[in-house]
Amino acid sequence: MSLKIRTKSALKKILKPFAGHAIRLMHTQLLGKRVFINRYTAKIPIYSRLLKKVDSVMTAASAVAVRKAEYETWIKSNYPSNYLLAKQKTEVAKLKNKPLLSVLVPTYNTDSDYLAECIQSVIDQTYDNWQLCIADDASTDPSVIKTIKRFAKQDKRIDFVVRDKNGHICHATNSALDLAKGEFIALLDHDDVLWPNALYEAVKVINEASPDFIYSDEDKIDEEGKHVDPFFKPDWSPEFLRSINYITHFAVIRRTIVEKAGRFRPGYEGAQDWDLFLRVSRLTQKIHHIPKVLYSWRKSETSTASQPSAKDYAYVNQKKALQDDVEQRGYKAKIEWQIPFSMWRVDYKLKKNYKVSIIIPTKNQYEYIKRCLESIKEFTTYKNFELIVVDTGSTDEKVWDLYEEYKSIFPDFKLLKWKKTFNFSAVCNYGAKDSTGEYLLFLNNDTEVISPSWIEDMLAYAQQEEIGTVGCKLLYPDNKLQHGGVILGVGGMNDTPGIAGHYFPVFIDEPPQDPAQQLYVGGTRNFTAVTAACVMVEKGKFNSVKGFDDKFRIAFNDVDLCLKIYDKGFRNVYLPHVKLYHHESVSVGQPGSKVRDIGEFDKEIKMMIKKWGSLIKNDPFYHPSFRRDIASARLDNGSKKNS
C-alpha cells in the first residue's frame, strides 16, 4: 500500500508525532520515524527541515551514549581503589600541615537514607582531621534529626544545631559556619556524597601550594546509584564563572576569607554558593583546581542536578549575584540569560568610543576579500574603526579595482603593500605599525561577519585591564563549528607531536542536546589561545610582547602571540556569541600543500616545543583526562588519571 500526501491535514497528521517534546524520543524511535518520513516526504521542504532536526537529535543522542559509555569505562579504573585509600591513610601522617577542615552541611527534610549516605561519606574519608558541621533548618520530618543525632553519637567530630525557625539555605549554612572551628571550610549538600579521597586531595594541595580557594571536578549519582554526567573542569577561569557556576562542588575555602567576604548572603538563595565564589575571587587569586572527580551530586526528581527548573527562583538570584559582581569590579553591564545554552552572558558597556584598527592581510582571492569587505560594510554596527588592508602581492586586477571601490566606501581605509617574501607575522606587524587605533583587530581575508555587534562585543572584553586577546566563534559555511578556542598539545599525528588545535566538542552549531557539550561550548570562557583569523587586542599589550614573532612565518604565530600575552598575566577570552564564517586557510594553504613548506612547518613545531613545552603538555583549560589526538573533550581511557 502506497502513501500519498494530498492535503494539509495529512501533512499535519504525519508531522504531529514530532511536535514539541516528541522530537526528543529515543534514538531507536527516531530512527524508525526517520525512515518512514524520508521515504515519502524527503522532497517536501518542511519535512526536509524536519529530517535535519531529527538527524541533529539522533547525532546528539549518539554523543550522549558515547560519553556515557566512556565514563563507565573511565570510572572503573579511576575510582580510588582500596589499596590507594589505605596508602593515603599512611601518607596523612607524613603531612607537615594537617589543618582542620570543617565540612558544612545544611539540612531540611532530607531523605534519611540519602542523609545517612552523605554523613557516612565524610566519616569514610582517608584524611581524619575534619569537623562535620550540620545545621538543620527546622525540618518537619523527625527522621532527619534522628539520623543526625545517631551519627553524632557515634563520632565526636560531628557537631550539629537545630534551628528554631526555617530561614532557608543561606541562614542555615551560616548556622553551620557558626559551628566551624577549622582553618578551611568545605561545602557539601545534604543528599550528595564525597569521594573517600576528597579531603586528602584538598589537604595535599594545601601543603603544596597554600591556596585560599580549592575546587575539584564532579559527577552525579542517578536514582539507580550509578555514576553519570561527569564535569571535568578547566583551571581557574573567571570569565567562565561569570557564565555559569562551574565551580559548584567540591569547594574548599579558607575560613577567614569566607568571613571577610561576608559569609552566605540572605537574599541570594539558590545562587548562594555562586555569589560567595564571586566575592571570594575578588579577594584572592590563590585559587587551585584539583583535576579529579571528588564529589557526586544526587540526581532526584526535585534536585537541580536532575532538573535545573526545579528551583526557578535561583535564576533571579543568579542574575543579582552577577550584577553585583560586575558593579563591585567597577564595570557596568547588562546581564542576559542565554536560553539555548542555559548560561549567562555579561554584556559590558564600553568605557569610551575606542578606535579599532582592522588589519587584513590578503593576496588575490577576489571572491573572498570581496565578501569579507562587504560583510564588514553590511553588518558592522560599530563606526569608529579604520580598515587596513595589507596586500602581499596580488596580480588580479579585479582585486585592485575592489580596493579603489572600498576606499570610497570606508571613511578610513588604508592600503599597504608588502613587497617582501610572505611572512604572516611580519605582515600583521607591518599593518599594526601603521595603525592609529587603540585596539587592533586582526582578521583573515576568508572570513565573513555574521554578528553585527562583533566589534563592540569584543571591545567590551578587550578594554578590561586583566584581559589580553579576545577571540570569537568561527563557523564553516555549512554552520559547523570551526573554532571554539584553541587547545594546546592536541592533534599530533604519527611521529609529529601535537602543538595546538581548534576546540570543537559539538557536531553542529545548534544548541546541543548533550548537557556535557553545553558546559564546554555554551559560555564565555578563558583559553590559553584563540585564532588570529579574528582576534582583538589592545595595542599597548600587543606592543609589550613585540607583536607577532616573525620566526613563525606560516604556523603557530597566533598561538605564540596569545601565549606571550598569557605569560604576562593577562587572560585570553573566547566569546561564543560573536560569530563569523571562516574558510580555513583558503589563502595560505595547509601544511604539506604547494603553498606551504612542510620542512618549515616541522621547524616551527620544534620552536614551539622549545619555547612553550610545559604549557603544551599541560594546557590549564583542557582537562588532563581528555584525549590529545583530538580537541573534543573526549575521555582518554588509556591511562589512570585519578590515582
PDB file of N, CA, C and O in Angstrom, residues 306-367:
ATOM      1  N   SER A 306      19.289  17.143  38.585  1.00  0.00           N
ATOM      2  CA  SER A 306      18.461  16.404  37.648  1.00  0.00           C
ATOM      3  C   SER A 306      17.652  17.320  36.757  1.00  0.00           C
ATOM      4  O   SER A 306      17.515  17.103  35.566  1.00  0.00           O
ATOM      5  N   GLN A 307      17.108  18.398  37.339  1.00  0.00           N
ATOM      6  CA  GLN A 307      16.211  19.291  36.618  1.00  0.00           C
ATOM      7  C   GLN A 307      16.437  20.723  37.086  1.00  0.00           C
ATOM      8  O   GLN A 307      15.945  21.115  38.136  1.00  0.00           O
ATOM      9  N   PRO A 308      17.214  21.532  36.329  1.00  0.00           N
ATOM     10  CA  PRO A 308      17.509  22.899  36.756  1.00  0.00           C
ATOM     11  C   PRO A 308      16.270  23.723  37.077  1.00  0.00           C
ATOM     12  O   PRO A 308      16.290  24.569  37.952  1.00  0.00           O
ATOM     13  N   SER A 309      15.169  23.499  36.371  1.00  0.00           N
ATOM     14  CA  SER A 309      13.970  24.292  36.600  1.00  0.00           C
ATOM     15  C   SER A 309      13.291  23.977  37.916  1.00  0.00           C
ATOM     16  O   SER A 309      12.301  24.601  38.280  1.00  0.00           O
ATOM     17  N   ALA A 310      13.828  22.979  38.673  1.00  0.00           N
ATOM     18  CA  ALA A 310      13.237  22.629  39.962  1.00  0.00           C
ATOM     19  C   ALA A 310      13.335  23.793  40.940  1.00  0.00           C
ATOM     20  O   ALA A 310      12.598  23.853  41.912  1.00  0.00           O
ATOM     21  N   LYS A 311      14.239  24.721  40.696  1.00  0.00           N
ATOM     22  CA  LYS A 311      14.388  25.883  41.576  1.00  0.00           C
ATOM     23  C   LYS A 311      14.460  27.146  40.718  1.00  0.00           C
ATOM     24  O   LYS A 311      15.514  27.747  40.551  1.00  0.00           O
ATOM     25  N   ASP A 312      13.323  27.538  40.167  1.00  0.00           N
ATOM     26  CA  ASP A 312      13.287  28.675  39.251  1.00  0.00           C
ATOM     27  C   ASP A 312      13.739  29.971  39.909  1.00  0.00           C
ATOM     28  O   ASP A 312      14.303  30.843  39.246  1.00  0.00           O
ATOM     29  N   TYR A 313      13.483  30.127  41.204  1.00  0.00           N
ATOM     30  CA  TYR A 313      13.863  31.369  41.880  1.00  0.00           C
ATOM     31  C   TYR A 313      15.367  31.587  41.852  1.00  0.00           C
ATOM     32  O   TYR A 313      15.853  32.712  41.996  1.00  0.00           O
ATOM     33  N   ALA A 314      16.109  30.501  41.675  1.00  0.00           N
ATOM     34  CA  ALA A 314      17.569  30.614  41.667  1.00  0.00           C
ATOM     35  C   ALA A 314      18.054  31.529  40.552  1.00  0.00           C
ATOM     36  O   ALA A 314      19.041  32.258  40.710  1.00  0.00           O
ATOM     37  N   TYR A 315      17.369  31.511  39.405  1.00  0.00           N
ATOM     38  CA  TYR A 315      17.828  32.293  38.276  1.00  0.00           C
ATOM     39  C   TYR A 315      17.729  33.792  38.546  1.00  0.00           C
ATOM     40  O   TYR A 315      18.561  34.574  38.085  1.00  0.00           O
ATOM     41  N   VAL A 316      16.705  34.190  39.278  1.00  0.00           N
ATOM     42  CA  VAL A 316      16.576  35.598  39.651  1.00  0.00           C
ATOM     43  C   VAL A 316      17.762  36.027  40.497  1.00  0.00           C
ATOM     44  O   VAL A 316      18.353  37.095  40.295  1.00  0.00           O
ATOM     45  N   ASN A 317      18.146  35.170  41.433  1.00  0.00           N
ATOM     46  CA  ASN A 317      19.254  35.497  42.334  1.00  0.00           C
ATOM     47  C   ASN A 317      20.616  35.338  41.658  1.00  0.00           C
ATOM     48  O   ASN A 317      21.582  35.999  42.044  1.00  0.00           O
ATOM     49  N   GLN A 318      20.707  34.465  40.670  1.00  0.00           N
ATOM     50  CA  GLN A 318      21.947  34.358  39.901  1.00  0.00           C
ATOM     51  C   GLN A 318      22.244  35.682  39.196  1.00  0.00           C
ATOM     52  O   GLN A 318      23.377  36.175  39.222  1.00  0.00           O
ATOM     53  N   LYS A 319      21.228  36.221  38.563  1.00  0.00           N
ATOM     54  CA  LYS A 319      21.402  37.496  37.862  1.00  0.00           C
ATOM     55  C   LYS A 319      21.812  38.589  38.835  1.00  0.00           C
ATOM     56  O   LYS A 319      22.686  39.415  38.530  1.00  0.00           O
ATOM     57  N   LYS A 320      21.196  38.575  40.026  1.00  0.00           N
ATOM     58  CA  LYS A 320      21.525  39.582  41.032  1.00  0.00           C
ATOM     59  C   LYS A 320      22.979  39.446  41.490  1.00  0.00           C
ATOM     60  O   LYS A 320      23.681  40.447  41.665  1.00  0.00           O
ATOM     61  N   ALA A 321      23.438  38.210  41.665  1.00  0.00           N
ATOM     62  CA  ALA A 321      24.824  37.976  42.089  1.00  0.00           C
ATOM     63  C   ALA A 321      25.811  38.437  41.022  1.00  0.00           C
ATOM     64  O   ALA A 321      26.846  39.049  41.329  1.00  0.00           O
ATOM     65  N   LEU A 322      25.502  38.148  39.754  1.00  0.00           N
ATOM     66  CA  LEU A 322      26.379  38.558  38.662  1.00  0.00           C
ATOM     67  C   LEU A 322      26.396  40.075  38.512  1.00  0.00           C
ATOM     68  O   LEU A 322      27.452  40.678  38.274  1.00  0.00           O
ATOM     69  N   GLN A 323      25.234  40.691  38.644  1.00  0.00           N
ATOM     70  CA  GLN A 323      25.167  42.148  38.549  1.00  0.00           C
ATOM     71  C   GLN A 323      25.992  42.803  39.648  1.00  0.00           C
ATOM     72  O   GLN A 323      26.721  43.776  39.414  1.00  0.00           O
ATOM     73  N   ASP A 324      25.906  42.247  40.841  1.00  0.00           N
ATOM     74  CA  ASP A 324      26.681  42.780  41.965  1.00  0.00           C
ATOM     75  C   ASP A 324      28.178  42.618  41.710  1.00  0.00           C
ATOM     76  O   ASP A 324      28.967  43.530  41.983  1.00  0.00           O
ATOM     77  N   ASP A 325      28.567  41.481  41.167  1.00  0.00           N
ATOM     78  CA  ASP A 325      29.984  41.232  40.894  1.00  0.00           C
ATOM     79  C   ASP A 325      30.525  42.241  39.884  1.00  0.00           C
ATOM     80  O   ASP A 325      31.622  42.790  40.055  1.00  0.00           O
ATOM     81  N   VAL A 326      29.761  42.481  38.821  1.00  0.00           N
ATOM     82  CA  VAL A 326      30.180  43.435  37.792  1.00  0.00           C
ATOM     83  C   VAL A 326      30.370  44.824  38.396  1.00  0.00           C
ATOM     84  O   VAL A 326      31.383  45.495  38.158  1.00  0.00           O
ATOM     85  N   GLU A 327      29.407  45.246  39.202  1.00  0.00           N
ATOM     86  CA  GLU A 327      29.475  46.580  39.801  1.00  0.00           C
ATOM     87  C   GLU A 327      30.622  46.702  40.789  1.00  0.00           C
ATOM     88  O   GLU A 327      31.307  47.734  40.838  1.00  0.00           O
ATOM     89  N   GLN A 328      30.852  45.656  41.575  1.00  0.00           N
ATOM     90  CA  GLN A 328      31.948  45.688  42.545  1.00  0.00           C
ATOM     91  C   GLN A 328      33.309  45.738  41.868  1.00  0.00           C
ATOM     92  O   GLN A 328      34.270  46.251  42.447  1.00  0.00           O
ATOM     93  N   ARG A 329      33.398  45.249  40.645  1.00  0.00           N
ATOM     94  CA  ARG A 329      34.655  45.294  39.896  1.00  0.00           C
ATOM     95  C   ARG A 329      34.792  46.586  39.088  1.00  0.00           C
ATOM     96  O   ARG A 329      35.765  46.755  38.356  1.00  0.00           O
ATOM     97  N   GLY A 330      33.820  47.478  39.235  1.00  0.00           N
ATOM     98  CA  GLY A 330      33.932  48.787  38.614  1.00  0.00           C
ATOM     99  C   GLY A 330      33.446  48.870  37.185  1.00  0.00           C
ATOM    100  O   GLY A 330      33.817  49.803  36.451  1.00  0.00           O
ATOM    101  N   TYR A 331      32.606  47.919  36.750  1.00  0.00           N
ATOM    102  CA  TYR A 331      32.098  47.935  35.384  1.00  0.00           C
ATOM    103  C   TYR A 331      30.580  48.102  35.388  1.00  0.00           C
ATOM    104  O   TYR A 331      29.911  47.900  36.396  1.00  0.00           O
ATOM    105  N   LYS A 332      30.072  48.454  34.228  1.00  0.00           N
ATOM    106  CA  LYS A 332      28.631  48.459  34.003  1.00  0.00           C
ATOM    107  C   LYS A 332      28.334  47.431  32.928  1.00  0.00           C
ATOM    108  O   LYS A 332      29.083  47.309  31.952  1.00  0.00           O
ATOM    109  N   ALA A 333      27.261  46.695  33.125  1.00  0.00           N
ATOM    110  CA  ALA A 333      26.968  45.640  32.159  1.00  0.00           C
ATOM    111  C   ALA A 333      25.503  45.247  32.225  1.00  0.00           C
ATOM    112  O   ALA A 333      24.833  45.423  33.243  1.00  0.00           O
ATOM    113  N   LYS A 334      25.043  44.689  31.134  1.00  0.00           N
ATOM    114  CA  LYS A 334      23.715  44.097  31.064  1.00  0.00           C
ATOM    115  C   LYS A 334      23.877  42.588  31.188  1.00  0.00           C
ATOM    116  O   LYS A 334      24.669  41.983  30.461  1.00  0.00           O
ATOM    117  N   ILE A 335      23.143  41.982  32.114  1.00  0.00           N
ATOM    118  CA  ILE A 335      23.226  40.538  32.329  1.00  0.00           C
ATOM    119  C   ILE A 335      22.076  39.881  31.582  1.00  0.00           C
ATOM    120  O   ILE A 335      20.906  40.169  31.848  1.00  0.00           O
ATOM    121  N   GLU A 336      22.410  39.013  30.640  1.00  0.00           N
ATOM    122  CA  GLU A 336      21.394  38.381  29.808  1.00  0.00           C
ATOM    123  C   GLU A 336      21.433  36.871  29.945  1.00  0.00           C
ATOM    124  O   GLU A 336      22.506  36.269  30.030  1.00  0.00           O
ATOM    125  N   TRP A 337      20.257  36.280  29.946  1.00  0.00           N
ATOM    126  CA  TRP A 337      20.120  34.823  30.051  1.00  0.00           C
ATOM    127  C   TRP A 337      20.144  34.212  28.659  1.00  0.00           C
ATOM    128  O   TRP A 337      19.370  34.581  27.781  1.00  0.00           O
ATOM    129  N   GLN A 338      21.075  33.281  28.420  1.00  0.00           N
ATOM    130  CA  GLN A 338      21.178  32.608  27.129  1.00  0.00           C
ATOM    131  C   GLN A 338      20.402  31.298  27.192  1.00  0.00           C
ATOM    132  O   GLN A 338      20.925  30.280  27.655  1.00  0.00           O
ATOM    133  N   ILE A 339      19.190  31.323  26.746  1.00  0.00           N
ATOM    134  CA  ILE A 339      18.308  30.155  26.887  1.00  0.00           C
ATOM    135  C   ILE A 339      18.858  28.907  26.196  1.00  0.00           C
ATOM    136  O   ILE A 339      18.830  27.819  26.772  1.00  0.00           O
ATOM    137  N   PRO A 340      19.369  28.991  24.958  1.00  0.00           N
ATOM    138  CA  PRO A 340      19.811  27.756  24.306  1.00  0.00           C
ATOM    139  C   PRO A 340      20.871  26.992  25.086  1.00  0.00           C
ATOM    140  O   PRO A 340      20.926  25.781  25.035  1.00  0.00           O
ATOM    141  N   PHE A 341      21.729  27.710  25.814  1.00  0.00           N
ATOM    142  CA  PHE A 341      22.834  27.049  26.499  1.00  0.00           C
ATOM    143  C   PHE A 341      22.704  27.080  28.016  1.00  0.00           C
ATOM    144  O   PHE A 341      23.588  26.611  28.723  1.00  0.00           O
ATOM    145  N   SER A 342      21.623  27.651  28.531  1.00  0.00           N
ATOM    146  CA  SER A 342      21.394  27.705  29.980  1.00  0.00           C
ATOM    147  C   SER A 342      22.557  28.361  30.708  1.00  0.00           C
ATOM    148  O   SER A 342      22.987  27.881  31.760  1.00  0.00           O
ATOM    149  N   MET A 343      23.083  29.423  30.130  1.00  0.00           N
ATOM    150  CA  MET A 343      24.173  30.159  30.745  1.00  0.00           C
ATOM    151  C   MET A 343      23.893  31.658  30.672  1.00  0.00           C
ATOM    152  O   MET A 343      23.017  32.111  29.938  1.00  0.00           O
ATOM    153  N   TRP A 344      24.662  32.413  31.431  1.00  0.00           N
ATOM    154  CA  TRP A 344      24.517  33.863  31.447  1.00  0.00           C
ATOM    155  C   TRP A 344      25.550  34.518  30.536  1.00  0.00           C
ATOM    156  O   TRP A 344      26.635  33.976  30.321  1.00  0.00           O
ATOM    157  N   ARG A 345      25.187  35.679  30.038  1.00  0.00           N
ATOM    158  CA  ARG A 345      26.088  36.463  29.195  1.00  0.00           C
ATOM    159  C   ARG A 345      26.204  37.856  29.799  1.00  0.00           C
ATOM    160  O   ARG A 345      25.200  38.514  30.067  1.00  0.00           O
ATOM    161  N   VAL A 346      27.431  38.295  30.025  1.00  0.00           N
ATOM    162  CA  VAL A 346      27.683  39.617  30.590  1.00  0.00           C
ATOM    163  C   VAL A 346      28.078  40.563  29.458  1.00  0.00           C
ATOM    164  O   VAL A 346      29.151  40.439  28.876  1.00  0.00           O
ATOM    165  N   ASP A 347      27.177  41.481  29.144  1.00  0.00           N
ATOM    166  CA  ASP A 347      27.448  42.468  28.092  1.00  0.00           C
ATOM    167  C   ASP A 347      27.954  43.763  28.744  1.00  0.00           C
ATOM    168  O   ASP A 347      27.169  44.605  29.179  1.00  0.00           O
ATOM    169  N   TYR A 348      29.276  43.894  28.784  1.00  0.00           N
ATOM    170  CA  TYR A 348      29.875  45.080  29.394  1.00  0.00           C
ATOM    171  C   TYR A 348      29.667  46.311  28.521  1.00  0.00           C
ATOM    172  O   TYR A 348      29.716  46.237  27.292  1.00  0.00           O
ATOM    173  N   LYS A 349      29.441  47.444  29.169  1.00  0.00           N
ATOM    174  CA  LYS A 349      29.342  48.706  28.449  1.00  0.00           C
ATOM    175  C   LYS A 349      30.738  49.253  28.192  1.00  0.00           C
ATOM    176  O   LYS A 349      31.640  49.112  29.020  1.00  0.00           O
ATOM    177  N   LEU A 350      30.924  49.863  27.036  1.00  0.00           N
ATOM    178  CA  LEU A 350      32.228  50.429  26.701  1.00  0.00           C
ATOM    179  C   LEU A 350      32.493  51.681  27.527  1.00  0.00           C
ATOM    180  O   LEU A 350      31.600  52.508  27.735  1.00  0.00           O
ATOM    181  N   LYS A 351      33.732  51.803  27.987  1.00  0.00           N
ATOM    182  CA  LYS A 351      34.109  52.977  28.765  1.00  0.00           C
ATOM    183  C   LYS A 351      34.195  54.219  27.884  1.00  0.00           C
ATOM    184  O   LYS A 351      33.967  55.338  28.345  1.00  0.00           O
ATOM    185  N   LYS A 352      34.541  54.022  26.612  1.00  0.00           N
ATOM    186  CA  LYS A 352      34.618  55.142  25.673  1.00  0.00           C
ATOM    187  C   LYS A 352      34.501  54.594  24.258  1.00  0.00           C
ATOM    188  O   LYS A 352      34.504  53.377  24.036  1.00  0.00           O
ATOM    189  N   ASN A 353      34.432  55.475  23.313  1.00  0.00           N
ATOM    190  CA  ASN A 353      34.297  55.098  21.907  1.00  0.00           C
ATOM    191  C   ASN A 353      35.690  54.870  21.306  1.00  0.00           C
ATOM    192  O   ASN A 353      36.209  55.685  20.541  1.00  0.00           O
ATOM    193  N   TYR A 354      36.294  53.747  21.646  1.00  0.00           N
ATOM    194  CA  TYR A 354      37.661  53.450  21.225  1.00  0.00           C
ATOM    195  C   TYR A 354      37.748  53.314  19.696  1.00  0.00           C
ATOM    196  O   TYR A 354      36.819  52.842  19.037  1.00  0.00           O
ATOM    197  N   LYS A 355      38.907  53.687  19.171  1.00  0.00           N
ATOM    198  CA  LYS A 355      39.146  53.464  17.752  1.00  0.00           C
ATOM    199  C   LYS A 355      39.779  52.094  17.560  1.00  0.00           C
ATOM    200  O   LYS A 355      40.729  51.723  18.263  1.00  0.00           O
ATOM    201  N   VAL A 356      39.257  51.341  16.601  1.00  0.00           N
ATOM    202  CA  VAL A 356      39.731  49.983  16.324  1.00  0.00           C
ATOM    203  C   VAL A 356      40.350  49.941  14.934  1.00  0.00           C
ATOM    204  O   VAL A 356      39.777  50.462  13.966  1.00  0.00           O
ATOM    205  N   SER A 357      41.519  49.327  14.843  1.00  0.00           N
ATOM    206  CA  SER A 357      42.180  49.136  13.551  1.00  0.00           C
ATOM    207  C   SER A 357      41.989  47.688  13.109  1.00  0.00           C
ATOM    208  O   SER A 357      42.517  46.764  13.730  1.00  0.00           O
ATOM    209  N   ILE A 358      41.215  47.501  12.030  1.00  0.00           N
ATOM    210  CA  ILE A 358      41.005  46.157  11.472  1.00  0.00           C
ATOM    211  C   ILE A 358      42.087  45.910  10.435  1.00  0.00           C
ATOM    212  O   ILE A 358      42.183  46.638   9.436  1.00  0.00           O
ATOM    213  N   ILE A 359      42.913  44.897  10.681  1.00  0.00           N
ATOM    214  CA  ILE A 359      44.070  44.620   9.825  1.00  0.00           C
ATOM    215  C   ILE A 359      43.838  43.310   9.079  1.00  0.00           C
ATOM    216  O   ILE A 359      43.688  42.253   9.694  1.00  0.00           O
ATOM    217  N   ILE A 360      43.814  43.382   7.740  1.00  0.00           N
ATOM    218  CA  ILE A 360      43.516  42.206   6.912  1.00  0.00           C
ATOM    219  C   ILE A 360      44.669  41.936   5.953  1.00  0.00           C
ATOM    220  O   ILE A 360      44.843  42.656   4.950  1.00  0.00           O
ATOM    221  N   PRO A 361      45.489  40.916   6.197  1.00  0.00           N
ATOM    222  CA  PRO A 361      46.492  40.501   5.211  1.00  0.00           C
ATOM    223  C   PRO A 361      45.779  39.764   4.073  1.00  0.00           C
ATOM    224  O   PRO A 361      44.879  38.953   4.324  1.00  0.00           O
ATOM    225  N   THR A 362      46.155  40.017   2.823  1.00  0.00           N
ATOM    226  CA  THR A 362      45.441  39.376   1.712  1.00  0.00           C
ATOM    227  C   THR A 362      46.280  39.373   0.440  1.00  0.00           C
ATOM    228  O   THR A 362      47.179  40.214   0.269  1.00  0.00           O
ATOM    229  N   LYS A 363      45.925  38.433  -0.430  1.00  0.00           N
ATOM    230  CA  LYS A 363      46.573  38.373  -1.749  1.00  0.00           C
ATOM    231  C   LYS A 363      45.613  37.679  -2.716  1.00  0.00           C
ATOM    232  O   LYS A 363      45.152  36.561  -2.453  1.00  0.00           O
ATOM    233  N   ASN A 364      45.292  38.365  -3.810  1.00  0.00           N
ATOM    234  CA  ASN A 364      44.356  37.833  -4.799  1.00  0.00           C
ATOM    235  C   ASN A 364      43.057  37.377  -4.123  1.00  0.00           C
ATOM    236  O   ASN A 364      42.517  38.095  -3.311  1.00  0.00           O
ATOM    237  N   GLN A 365      42.575  36.167  -4.455  1.00  0.00           N
ATOM    238  CA  GLN A 365      41.358  35.628  -3.833  1.00  0.00           C
ATOM    239  C   GLN A 365      40.229  36.663  -3.837  1.00  0.00           C
ATOM    240  O   GLN A 365      39.659  36.993  -2.794  1.00  0.00           O
ATOM    241  N   TYR A 366      39.907  37.132  -5.030  1.00  0.00           N
ATOM    242  CA  TYR A 366      38.933  38.213  -5.190  1.00  0.00           C
ATOM    243  C   TYR A 366      37.610  37.929  -4.479  1.00  0.00           C
ATOM    244  O   TYR A 366      37.084  38.794  -3.757  1.00  0.00           O
ATOM    245  N   GLU A 367      37.058  36.754  -4.668  1.00  0.00           N
ATOM    246  CA  GLU A 367      35.743  36.444  -4.101  1.00  0.00           C
ATOM    247  C   GLU A 367      35.768  36.507  -2.576  1.00  0.00           C
ATOM    248  O   GLU A 367      34.811  36.958  -1.946  1.00  0.00           O
TER     249      GLU A 367
END
